[in-house]
Amino acid sequence: MATGRDPAEGESILGTSLTTRHVEAFGRKVTTTANHLIGPLSEATSSSHYQHAMSELHKELRRPGIQQRVFSYAQTSPSELVRSKLSTSEIQHRALTFIPDELLRSIPENDSVYSLFQGFKATLPEVDESEHRKAHRRHGSKGRKLLADVPEEVKGSSALVKLKNERDKVNRRLEMMGVRKNMCSSEIREIDNKISNLNSMRRIVLDRLSGLEEDELKVEHEILELDNRLEDLKEELDDAATLGYAITPPGESDPNADANAVTLETETISDTFMSASIYEKIPSPKAKRHKLPRRKSMPIRHEHFEPGTSVKEIPAHNDMITALDFDAPFGTMVTAALDDTVRVWDLNQGRCLGLLEGHRASVRCLQVEDNIVATGSIDASIRLWDLSKADYLQQDQPVEKLTDGEEEDDSVLEDSELGSHFPAPSSSMEDCPLFALEAHIGEVTALHFKGDTLVSGSADKTLRQWDLVKGRCVQTLDVLWAAAQASATGTTSDGQWRSTGRLPDASADFVGALQCFDAALACGTADGMVRLWDLRSGQVHRSLVGHTGPVTCLQFDDVHLVTGSLDRSIRIWDLRTGSIHDAFAFDNPITSMMFDTRRIVAAAGEDVVKVYDKTDGRHWDCGSGVNGSEGGERTSVVERVRIKDGFLIEGRRDGAVGVWTC
């Protein structure tokens, strides 16, 4: 039924109770009030009201208190103004509840099919209703009336209701399990995202660490250059003192230089301008010689890589690696091979620094300790070298490999195939030889030195102890004589000696490995025996029987002795009792082995290095053969391994050297 009212008058504005008529009335009131206060000057009433109001405002503004408040208000920042008007709790509430538009625009899409309430309900522990009812059941049921006669229809309907309730309960449990499963999946995804972000941050920090180590190396090179310049300046000062003239510092001009030049030119005209005595005092010109850099700070970035990560691969020789060793991670490495060469390498740059020349045959064993290198050769000699006397050809700029369209010179190509684009000068190591030890009559197959004592083992079936200060042999130990004495007596001083009765392997080295420390010496021979000698008496203190093949490598610490043999096993001995602590079997003979504080690494006739982690008892493989076997490619067999502080190097039959983190 129509009311007869104008539709425009009855419609509300913006969903409120206000109508258009109310708005128009309010506008008229505002207009009238404004015209009354600020009207034309011709109307006396409006002008008087306006002028009276302005005069009162002007009087108020003249007050000092008002002016100070206005000035302080003008100097107040918006944040201080908010703090003055709002309490701390209100500010905290607004800061916590405020969400910027950027976050609102980047809200991720919610792909969960469950609501927040369902998730909250799923986090609550489940409570069995029957147990809950039993706990709240009233005590004392003596006055209850027993329901004896219940109709069958009532019993059936109650059982049906009970089954339905039980089904609903199980469905709710299933639903909660689905919610919990979805929550676990969401947590896993969130953890994966955090791990990905942490890995990205880790890569950034590793790059920063690598940059710091490169800068550190540059600073050390600058220090080395300054040391060389200081030595050169000292030599010039000594020469000047010898000849009796002063050296003009660089950057300063000598005012008498022209006069001296004229005098010198006049003296050169005479045939007798210099006497023989003065001529003898002139020092011979010396080439600028640079020391081999020694790292003052060791790199640590290899400790933060995953175990088994390849650092670099160096094509070191043209034939099988027979021995290798290094002093420290990213330090100096020395390698020997059947190509009758001994090369010194910079592991940080991966290039050859020079060759140690002096042996007349291939080197079978070597050791690097700080700057000193000891090498034992097939020519039955032992030579010692001091790498601190080497000439160092500094290379500041990294080597850039040539592209396919460029051609290399043949002389450079031959050396680049051996791990260096810049051939090492032939005279770079000419000052390194110290002396040679020659007393063996067979090839030297094992050696070890500690301090001023060096012990060597040879194919002549003897062990020799050398005094490195005097450079001569101080004691000779005959292994066959010791074995014969043990067989004759049947026992040693500690009652642990017994003969194995096995014949030595003719293809194996008679002395496969040895190590000395103070007066203790451990020696492994081709008969599978590990003999512990006392260098003070020259007698065998104890023998360890267990290997069924020649011993090729050994190493001991304060408690344990680890040995490797051609019988395809590695054994760990307890030096306190002489018993076997542990043993590991492999598929091929063990040719080299070494351990550090955490891992034992071994070369077992495969294209990978066998690694045993002593902390968690895990065996795993390291080397290029791990990835090569997956791709169907076969790499060369590993012959020699060395490890120090988790830094592993391995030498192969093809002459290549691999560097890995372990």
XYZ file of C-alpha atoms in Angstrom:
662
model
C 0.000 0.000 0.000
C 1.406 3.404 -1.039
C 2.018 5.958 1.678
C 2.119 9.007 -0.609
C 5.528 10.060 0.682
C 8.320 11.292 -1.621
C 10.783 8.392 -2.163
C 13.765 10.738 -1.978
C 12.779 11.820 1.498
C 12.475 8.380 2.955
C 15.668 6.859 1.599
C 18.493 6.657 4.108
C 21.988 7.783 3.231
C 24.805 5.184 3.372
C 22.724 2.822 5.415
C 22.122 5.320 8.250
C 18.920 6.925 9.570
C 19.806 10.288 7.954
C 17.766 11.356 4.965
C 18.340 13.959 2.278
C 16.031 16.379 4.060
C 18.159 16.206 7.218
C 21.314 16.918 5.244
C 19.772 19.914 3.529
C 18.590 21.353 6.856
C 22.076 20.931 8.364
C 23.614 22.715 5.352
C 21.283 25.648 5.719
C 22.207 26.001 9.396
C 25.927 25.993 8.643
C 25.518 28.578 5.879
C 23.465 30.890 8.115
C 25.968 30.668 10.966
C 28.902 31.448 8.663
C 27.123 34.417 7.099
C 26.313 35.711 10.519
C 29.942 35.519 11.775
C 31.771 36.530 8.595
C 29.441 38.749 6.602
C 29.834 41.866 4.484
C 31.212 44.962 6.190
C 27.974 46.827 5.389
C 26.111 44.735 7.978
C 26.973 46.106 11.364
C 25.848 43.081 13.329
C 27.996 40.528 11.525
C 30.985 42.881 11.363
C 30.890 43.615 15.071
C 30.688 39.920 15.969
C 33.609 39.039 13.695
C 35.806 41.926 14.897
C 35.004 41.154 18.526
C 36.024 37.513 18.039
C 39.258 38.417 16.274
C 40.193 40.965 18.975
C 39.639 38.391 21.708
C 41.803 35.873 19.791
C 44.523 38.490 19.321
C 44.537 39.211 23.054
C 44.890 35.525 23.845
C 47.776 35.103 21.420
C 49.710 37.932 23.115
C 49.977 35.968 26.326
C 53.514 34.434 26.878
C 52.132 31.114 28.015
C 50.058 30.719 24.869
C 53.011 31.700 22.673
C 55.290 29.171 24.411
C 52.755 26.383 23.948
C 52.293 27.263 20.277
C 56.067 27.349 19.739
C 56.610 24.011 21.506
C 53.774 22.490 19.525
C 55.380 23.664 16.299
C 58.717 22.095 17.348
C 57.168 18.796 18.433
C 57.627 15.798 16.135
C 54.655 13.631 15.210
C 55.946 10.702 17.292
C 56.271 12.908 20.397
C 52.847 14.277 19.761
C 51.429 10.754 19.626
C 53.234 9.818 22.860
C 51.824 12.868 24.601
C 48.264 12.052 23.587
C 48.368 8.232 23.916
C 49.508 5.966 26.717
C 52.214 3.342 26.340
C 49.745 0.479 26.279
C 47.723 2.181 23.548
C 50.840 2.779 21.446
C 51.908 -0.865 21.851
C 48.444 -2.057 20.944
C 48.321 0.073 17.810
C 51.860 -1.012 16.819
C 50.969 -4.679 17.205
C 47.627 -4.451 15.468
C 48.828 -2.289 12.592
C 49.540 -4.182 9.383
C 51.184 -2.271 6.537
C 49.761 -2.425 3.056
C 52.858 -4.237 1.739
C 52.171 -7.195 4.005
C 48.510 -7.171 3.170
C 49.313 -7.315 -0.538
C 51.813 -10.163 -0.091
C 49.642 -12.477 1.983
C 50.329 -16.034 0.753
C 47.448 -18.060 -0.495
C 46.131 -20.493 2.046
C 45.964 -23.930 0.472
C 44.862 -25.623 3.678
C 41.448 -27.247 3.640
C 41.082 -26.953 7.401
C 40.079 -23.944 9.433
C 42.001 -22.344 12.278
C 39.508 -23.679 14.798
C 39.998 -27.226 13.527
C 43.737 -26.833 13.834
C 43.403 -25.564 17.393
C 41.090 -28.418 18.265
C 43.511 -30.932 16.789
C 46.297 -29.713 19.067
C 44.300 -30.603 22.178
C 44.944 -34.057 23.623
C 42.252 -36.658 23.157
C 40.304 -37.660 26.244
C 38.359 -40.878 26.369
C 34.753 -40.088 27.298
C 34.265 -43.369 29.103
C 37.239 -42.664 31.341
C 35.973 -39.120 31.820
C 32.577 -40.407 32.919
C 34.087 -42.969 35.262
C 36.107 -40.258 36.919
C 33.003 -38.134 37.527
C 30.691 -40.977 38.440
C 29.001 -40.458 41.763
C 30.064 -42.703 44.578
C 27.532 -44.843 46.323
C 24.862 -46.425 44.150
C 22.959 -48.276 46.827
C 19.769 -46.219 46.424
C 19.572 -46.608 42.665
C 16.721 -48.422 41.069
C 17.736 -51.287 38.839
C 16.248 -51.320 35.347
C 15.415 -54.980 35.176
C 12.521 -55.164 32.813
C 13.460 -53.150 29.721
C 11.580 -53.779 26.483
C 13.488 -55.250 23.565
C 12.610 -52.295 21.317
C 14.189 -49.875 23.791
C 17.300 -52.015 24.042
C 17.647 -52.166 20.245
C 17.212 -48.442 19.773
C 19.733 -47.639 22.524
C 22.279 -50.002 20.958
C 21.756 -48.337 17.577
C 22.261 -44.908 19.068
C 25.369 -46.117 20.863
C 26.845 -47.525 17.647
C 26.109 -44.301 15.814
C 27.802 -42.303 18.545
C 30.765 -44.630 18.397
C 30.949 -44.205 14.614
C 30.771 -40.424 14.929
C 33.523 -40.522 17.516
C 35.778 -42.587 15.246
C 35.045 -40.244 12.337
C 36.043 -37.287 14.477
C 39.269 -39.026 15.420
C 39.962 -39.708 11.761
C 39.263 -36.086 10.915
C 41.599 -34.887 13.679
C 44.291 -37.216 12.394
C 43.922 -35.663 8.956
C 44.228 -32.202 10.485
C 47.340 -33.222 12.418
C 48.832 -34.754 9.293
C 48.217 -31.541 7.386
C 49.807 -29.549 10.206
C 52.905 -31.783 10.131
C 53.158 -31.353 6.369
C 52.940 -27.572 6.752
C 55.644 -27.605 9.426
C 57.902 -29.696 7.175
C 57.452 -27.225 4.315
C 58.201 -24.338 6.640
C 61.340 -26.088 7.906
C 62.428 -26.757 4.318
C 62.037 -23.070 3.512
C 64.098 -22.146 6.563
C 66.784 -24.656 5.590
C 66.877 -23.230 2.067
C 67.254 -19.712 3.430
C 69.992 -20.837 5.826
C 71.833 -22.579 2.987
C 71.693 -19.384 0.963
C 73.078 -17.430 3.905
C 75.771 -20.104 4.377
C 76.870 -19.780 0.758
C 77.090 -16.012 1.141
C 79.244 -16.335 4.281
C 81.451 -18.960 2.578
C 82.027 -16.585 -0.329
C 82.918 -13.885 2.172
C 85.338 -16.266 3.925
C 86.932 -17.178 0.593
C 87.392 -13.499 -0.209
C 88.985 -12.887 3.185
C 91.436 -15.745 2.676
C 92.360 -14.412 -0.766
C 92.943 -10.957 0.713
C 94.946 -12.587 3.495
C 97.153 -14.319 0.927
C 97.698 -11.029 -0.906
C 98.715 -9.334 2.333
C 101.179 -12.135 3.051
C 102.641 -11.687 -0.440
C 103.008 -7.971 0.254
C 104.810 -8.752 3.509
C 107.081 -11.168 1.636
C 107.812 -8.538 -0.988
C 108.660 -5.994 1.692
C 110.987 -8.521 3.343
C 112.713 -9.123 0.026
C 113.109 -5.401 -0.542
C 114.547 -5.011 2.952
C 117.082 -7.743 2.253
C 118.010 -6.143 -1.072
C 118.455 -2.774 0.608
C 120.632 -4.319 3.315
C 122.816 -5.908 0.641
C 123.157 -2.571 -1.134
C 124.077 -0.897 2.138
C 126.699 -3.567 2.809
C 128.081 -3.130 -0.694
C 128.144 0.632 -0.238
C 130.003 0.249 3.034
C 132.492 -2.030 1.308
C 133.117 0.376 -1.583
C 132.982 3.489 0.597
C 130.206 5.476 -1.093
C 126.774 6.571 0.027
C 123.494 5.449 -1.490
C 121.091 8.155 -2.516
C 117.611 7.344 -1.213
C 115.016 6.921 -3.940
C 113.204 10.142 -4.789
C 116.091 12.430 -3.827
C 118.505 13.963 -6.347
C 122.190 14.331 -5.702
C 123.344 17.946 -6.354
C 126.839 16.704 -7.190
C 125.591 14.051 -9.599
C 126.674 15.964 -12.715
C 130.111 16.702 -11.300
C 130.555 13.081 -10.277
C 129.465 11.979 -13.750
C 132.084 14.259 -15.362
C 134.754 13.013 -12.980
C 133.817 9.385 -13.646
C 133.888 9.998 -17.399
C 137.333 11.532 -17.076
C 138.576 8.583 -15.043
C 137.338 6.076 -17.591
C 139.653 7.571 -20.185
C 142.677 6.394 -18.240
C 143.691 2.761 -18.621
C 144.711 2.523 -14.997
C 141.596 4.054 -13.478
C 141.136 1.221 -10.953
C 143.665 -0.841 -9.061
C 143.448 -4.564 -8.580
C 142.796 -4.185 -4.853
C 139.762 -2.009 -5.476
C 138.559 -4.324 -8.227
C 138.596 -7.295 -5.862
C 136.230 -5.466 -3.486
C 133.485 -5.108 -6.074
C 130.745 -7.606 -5.231
C 129.562 -9.897 -7.985
C 126.122 -9.033 -9.328
C 123.399 -11.109 -7.717
C 120.061 -11.966 -9.155
C 117.024 -10.951 -7.225
C 116.098 -14.087 -5.316
C 112.751 -14.493 -3.633
C 111.888 -16.804 -0.806
C 109.224 -19.472 -1.024
C 106.218 -18.035 0.814
C 105.319 -19.750 4.063
C 101.754 -19.355 5.221
C 101.495 -17.547 8.532
C 97.770 -18.238 8.807
C 96.207 -21.473 7.627
C 93.042 -21.511 5.487
C 89.951 -22.905 7.177
C 87.330 -22.747 4.459
C 87.787 -26.439 3.570
C 86.505 -27.314 7.046
C 83.099 -25.874 6.173
C 82.548 -27.836 2.958
C 80.709 -31.108 2.784
C 83.011 -34.138 3.207
C 83.975 -35.490 -0.184
C 83.975 -32.114 -1.941
C 86.605 -31.747 -4.662
C 88.977 -28.810 -4.126
C 91.127 -29.215 -7.257
C 92.722 -31.799 -9.504
C 96.331 -31.480 -10.650
C 97.862 -33.431 -13.569
C 101.179 -33.735 -11.768
C 103.166 -36.456 -13.581
C 103.211 -38.584 -16.682
C 103.525 -41.872 -14.797
C 102.328 -43.549 -11.598
C 102.641 -41.614 -8.348
C 105.032 -43.441 -6.005
C 105.062 -41.013 -3.052
C 103.559 -37.692 -2.009
C 103.232 -35.543 1.095
C 102.298 -31.977 2.102
C 102.940 -29.743 5.074
C 99.553 -28.096 5.686
C 96.191 -27.495 3.965
C 96.664 -25.260 0.906
C 100.398 -25.269 1.648
C 103.308 -26.957 -0.152
C 103.077 -30.453 -1.646
C 105.890 -32.675 -2.927
C 105.174 -35.540 -5.339
C 107.328 -38.278 -6.849
C 106.536 -40.649 -9.709
C 108.012 -43.327 -11.934
C 108.895 -40.628 -14.487
C 112.021 -40.015 -12.328
C 110.930 -36.516 -11.254
C 110.210 -34.955 -7.863
C 108.017 -31.868 -8.083
C 107.149 -29.147 -5.558
C 103.634 -27.680 -5.752
C 101.726 -24.718 -4.405
C 98.402 -26.225 -3.339
C 96.719 -22.845 -3.087
C 97.358 -21.960 -6.735
C 97.725 -25.536 -8.003
C 100.967 -24.901 -9.904
C 104.458 -26.357 -9.928
C 107.142 -24.343 -8.146
C 110.110 -26.413 -9.267
C 111.837 -29.808 -9.384
C 114.106 -31.441 -6.810
C 116.939 -32.813 -8.928
C 119.759 -34.999 -7.636
C 118.570 -38.601 -7.503
C 119.689 -40.951 -10.258
C 116.478 -43.016 -10.178
C 112.853 -42.783 -9.126
C 111.958 -41.791 -5.582
C 110.056 -44.447 -3.633
C 109.310 -42.576 -0.392
C 109.371 -39.016 0.933
C 108.292 -36.890 3.874
C 107.585 -33.154 4.231
C 107.990 -31.500 7.618
C 107.802 -27.697 7.651
C 110.492 -26.613 5.162
C 112.485 -29.872 5.214
C 111.901 -32.653 2.674
C 113.475 -36.114 2.889
C 113.418 -38.391 -0.178
C 114.470 -42.022 -0.531
C 115.238 -43.414 -3.960
C 115.859 -46.610 -5.888
C 119.488 -45.460 -6.189
C 119.893 -46.435 -2.482
C 120.411 -42.828 -1.353
C 118.525 -40.449 0.906
C 118.575 -36.728 0.204
C 117.407 -33.826 2.351
C 116.155 -30.516 0.969
C 115.360 -27.118 2.478
C 112.451 -25.499 0.619
C 112.974 -22.159 2.370
C 116.012 -21.628 0.121
C 113.986 -21.945 -3.077
C 113.567 -19.101 -5.561
C 109.943 -18.156 -5.692
C 108.502 -16.879 -8.948
C 105.586 -14.843 -7.675
C 102.386 -14.985 -9.658
C 99.914 -12.291 -8.706
C 97.471 -12.606 -11.566
C 95.428 -15.787 -12.008
C 96.107 -17.877 -15.084
C 93.444 -17.691 -17.770
C 92.920 -20.757 -19.898
C 92.995 -20.361 -23.652
C 89.864 -20.837 -25.684
C 89.448 -23.335 -28.472
C 90.205 -20.731 -31.134
C 93.595 -19.813 -29.662
C 96.810 -21.721 -30.164
C 99.369 -22.575 -27.533
C 103.078 -22.772 -27.905
C 104.416 -26.327 -27.702
C 106.817 -25.499 -24.896
C 104.032 -24.031 -22.779
C 101.633 -26.850 -23.606
C 103.972 -29.501 -22.312
C 104.235 -27.799 -18.938
C 100.560 -26.899 -18.751
C 99.719 -30.559 -19.007
C 101.650 -30.980 -15.786
C 99.519 -28.571 -13.796
C 101.269 -25.258 -14.516
C 100.792 -22.774 -17.333
C 104.057 -21.065 -16.403
C 107.034 -23.452 -16.425
C 109.034 -23.398 -13.223
C 112.585 -22.124 -13.734
C 115.187 -24.858 -13.822
C 117.219 -23.069 -11.150
C 114.329 -22.438 -8.753
C 115.360 -25.306 -6.437
C 119.116 -25.331 -7.007
C 119.861 -24.002 -3.506
C 117.512 -26.456 -1.756
C 119.758 -29.566 -1.445
C 121.284 -29.951 2.017
C 123.157 -33.267 1.971
C 122.847 -36.914 0.923
C 122.884 -40.000 3.149
C 124.480 -42.948 1.404
C 125.020 -46.206 3.255
C 122.311 -48.581 2.018
C 123.171 -51.061 -0.716
C 119.570 -51.511 -1.842
C 116.725 -49.218 -2.793
C 115.251 -47.150 0.031
C 111.588 -48.127 0.400
C 110.586 -46.381 3.644
C 111.779 -43.487 5.784
C 110.616 -41.264 8.603
C 112.284 -38.419 10.485
C 111.395 -36.609 13.671
C 113.592 -33.836 14.969
C 117.260 -34.677 14.404
C 116.676 -38.415 13.917
C 115.869 -40.147 10.635
C 115.232 -43.874 10.238
C 115.229 -45.557 6.839
C 114.383 -49.037 5.600
C 115.874 -50.613 2.510
C 115.688 -53.637 0.256
C 119.060 -54.689 1.769
C 116.955 -55.892 4.741
C 118.364 -53.356 7.176
C 117.101 -50.365 9.092
C 119.457 -47.432 9.587
C 119.274 -44.620 12.115
C 120.765 -41.304 10.988
C 121.894 -38.239 12.912
C 120.740 -35.270 10.839
C 123.012 -32.853 12.679
C 126.183 -34.768 11.819
C 124.789 -36.261 8.634
C 125.938 -39.834 9.277
C 124.561 -43.253 10.206
C 124.698 -43.985 13.936
C 123.048 -47.409 14.060
C 122.206 -50.312 11.738
C 119.436 -52.790 12.583
C 119.438 -56.118 10.780
C 115.866 -57.371 10.436
C 116.855 -60.907 9.442
C 119.216 -61.174 12.403
C 116.450 -60.053 14.752
C 114.078 -62.621 13.226
C 116.697 -65.354 13.560
C 117.330 -64.458 17.179
C 113.628 -64.554 17.889
C 113.255 -67.940 16.196
C 116.207 -69.318 18.156
C 115.005 -68.111 21.547
C 111.274 -68.428 20.841
C 110.523 -65.433 23.003
C 111.424 -61.826 23.656
C 111.999 -59.887 26.797
C 108.260 -59.415 27.245
C 107.275 -62.922 26.206
C 105.240 -61.770 23.204
C 107.486 -62.836 20.305
C 106.571 -65.780 18.082
C 107.585 -66.620 14.537
C 104.953 -66.859 11.813
C 106.795 -69.344 9.629
C 105.633 -67.570 6.449
C 107.924 -66.771 3.550
C 108.214 -63.147 2.409
C 106.454 -62.047 -0.748
C 109.106 -61.535 -3.425
C 107.085 -58.857 -5.225
C 106.637 -56.710 -2.110
C 109.086 -54.355 -0.407
C 110.947 -56.031 2.427
C 110.500 -52.930 4.595
C 107.068 -51.644 3.687
C 106.625 -48.870 6.266
C 108.114 -47.454 9.445
C 107.668 -44.622 11.925
C 109.836 -43.409 14.763
C 109.234 -41.232 17.795
C 111.994 -40.535 20.286
C 113.501 -43.995 21.004
C 110.504 -45.983 19.708
C 110.425 -47.441 16.204
C 107.618 -49.378 14.493
C 108.482 -51.323 11.358
C 106.302 -53.405 9.029
C 107.973 -55.975 6.770
C 107.122 -58.348 3.956
C 106.577 -61.317 6.278
C 103.472 -59.621 7.712
C 105.132 -58.835 11.044
C 105.021 -55.492 12.782
C 108.083 -55.141 15.001
C 108.470 -52.534 17.733
C 112.112 -51.598 18.290
C 113.925 -49.794 21.083
C 116.526 -47.578 19.406
C 118.507 -47.243 22.633
C 119.287 -50.953 22.779
C 118.745 -51.834 19.127
C 116.523 -54.761 20.133
C 112.978 -55.758 19.195
C 110.740 -54.914 22.098
C 107.550 -56.519 20.808
C 106.156 -58.042 17.620
C 102.550 -57.872 16.467
C 101.351 -60.944 14.582
C 98.125 -60.856 12.603
C 98.651 -59.886 8.994
C 98.928 -62.674 6.457
C 100.587 -60.511 3.780
C 103.313 -57.887 3.504
C 102.774 -54.724 5.543
C 102.733 -51.674 3.267
C 101.802 -48.805 5.618
C 101.576 -47.995 9.308
C 101.074 -45.075 11.679
C 100.789 -44.829 15.456
C 99.787 -42.298 18.084
C 99.839 -42.431 21.881
C 97.470 -45.385 22.190
C 96.893 -47.134 18.857
C 98.919 -48.434 15.927
C 97.156 -48.723 12.545
C 98.627 -50.992 9.860
C 97.656 -51.808 6.265
C 98.715 -54.869 4.325
C 98.500 -56.594 0.973
C 96.273 -59.157 2.684
C 93.449 -56.639 2.006
C 92.972 -55.642 5.643
C 93.597 -52.731 7.987
C 94.223 -53.569 11.626
C 94.132 -51.292 14.667
C 96.382 -52.424 17.515
C 96.338 -51.410 21.155
C 99.923 -50.478 22.010
C 99.297 -50.957 25.719
C 98.414 -54.633 25.415
C 99.674 -55.557 21.941
C 96.260 -56.972 20.988
C 94.062 -56.179 18.001
C 91.571 -53.452 18.828
C 89.691 -53.514 15.495
C 90.110 -54.719 11.911
C 88.552 -53.925 8.517
C 88.551 -56.063 5.369
C 88.585 -54.739 1.800
C 88.288 -56.177 -1.688
C 91.825 -55.300 -2.806
C 95.299 -54.939 -1.255
C 96.053 -51.831 0.794
C 98.852 -49.767 -0.755
C 98.697 -46.616 1.403
C 97.012 -45.482 4.613
C 97.018 -42.508 6.972
C 94.803 -41.143 9.762
C 94.203 -37.882 11.577
C 92.181 -37.111 14.686
C 88.889 -38.146 13.113
C 89.291 -40.310 9.996
C 91.338 -43.180 8.582
C 91.878 -43.018 4.809
C 93.295 -45.799 2.670
C 94.111 -46.619 -0.949
C 92.699 -50.087 -1.607
C 93.275 -50.683 -5.304
C 90.169 -48.768 -6.400
C 89.459 -45.431 -8.059
C 88.197 -44.050 -4.738
C 89.704 -43.456 -1.316
C 88.286 -45.619 1.450
C 87.375 -43.468 4.450
C 86.504 -44.671 7.941
C 85.049 -42.109 10.347
C 86.215 -42.966 13.841
C 83.606 -40.794 15.555
C 80.472 -42.437 14.160
C 81.954 -45.667 12.770
C 80.834 -44.950 9.202
C 82.608 -46.201 6.060
C 82.312 -44.155 2.885
C 84.140 -43.476 -0.386
C 85.804 -40.248 -1.485
C 87.217 -39.412 -4.887
C 86.416 -38.922 -8.524
C 85.450 -42.571 -8.850
C 82.279 -41.969 -6.835
C 80.742 -39.821 -9.573
C 82.563 -41.679 -12.347
C 80.993 -44.995 -11.429
C 77.543 -43.454 -11.614
C 78.174 -42.114 -15.130
C 79.764 -45.339 -16.323
C 83.261 -43.825 -16.547
C 86.266 -45.465 -14.937
C 88.972 -43.274 -13.433
C 92.519 -44.231 -12.529
C 93.321 -46.314 -9.453
C 94.453 -44.469 -6.314
C 97.948 -45.484 -5.164
C 98.908 -43.003 -2.396
C 96.867 -40.989 0.125
C 97.697 -38.347 2.734
C 95.377 -36.495 5.119
C 95.916 -33.645 7.579
C 93.219 -31.655 9.375
C 90.465 -32.934 7.073
C 92.466 -32.020 3.943
C 92.992 -35.081 1.730
C 95.286 -35.557 -1.270
C 95.447 -38.747 -3.355
C 97.901 -39.787 -6.072
C 96.837 -42.078 -8.921
C 98.408 -44.424 -11.393
C 97.951 -41.996 -14.276
C 100.032 -39.339 -12.485
C 97.138 -37.112 -11.418
C 96.700 -35.746 -7.890
C 93.264 -35.054 -6.441
C 92.621 -32.681 -3.543
C 89.476 -33.214 -1.427
C 87.819 -32.185 1.795
C 87.366 -35.084 4.143
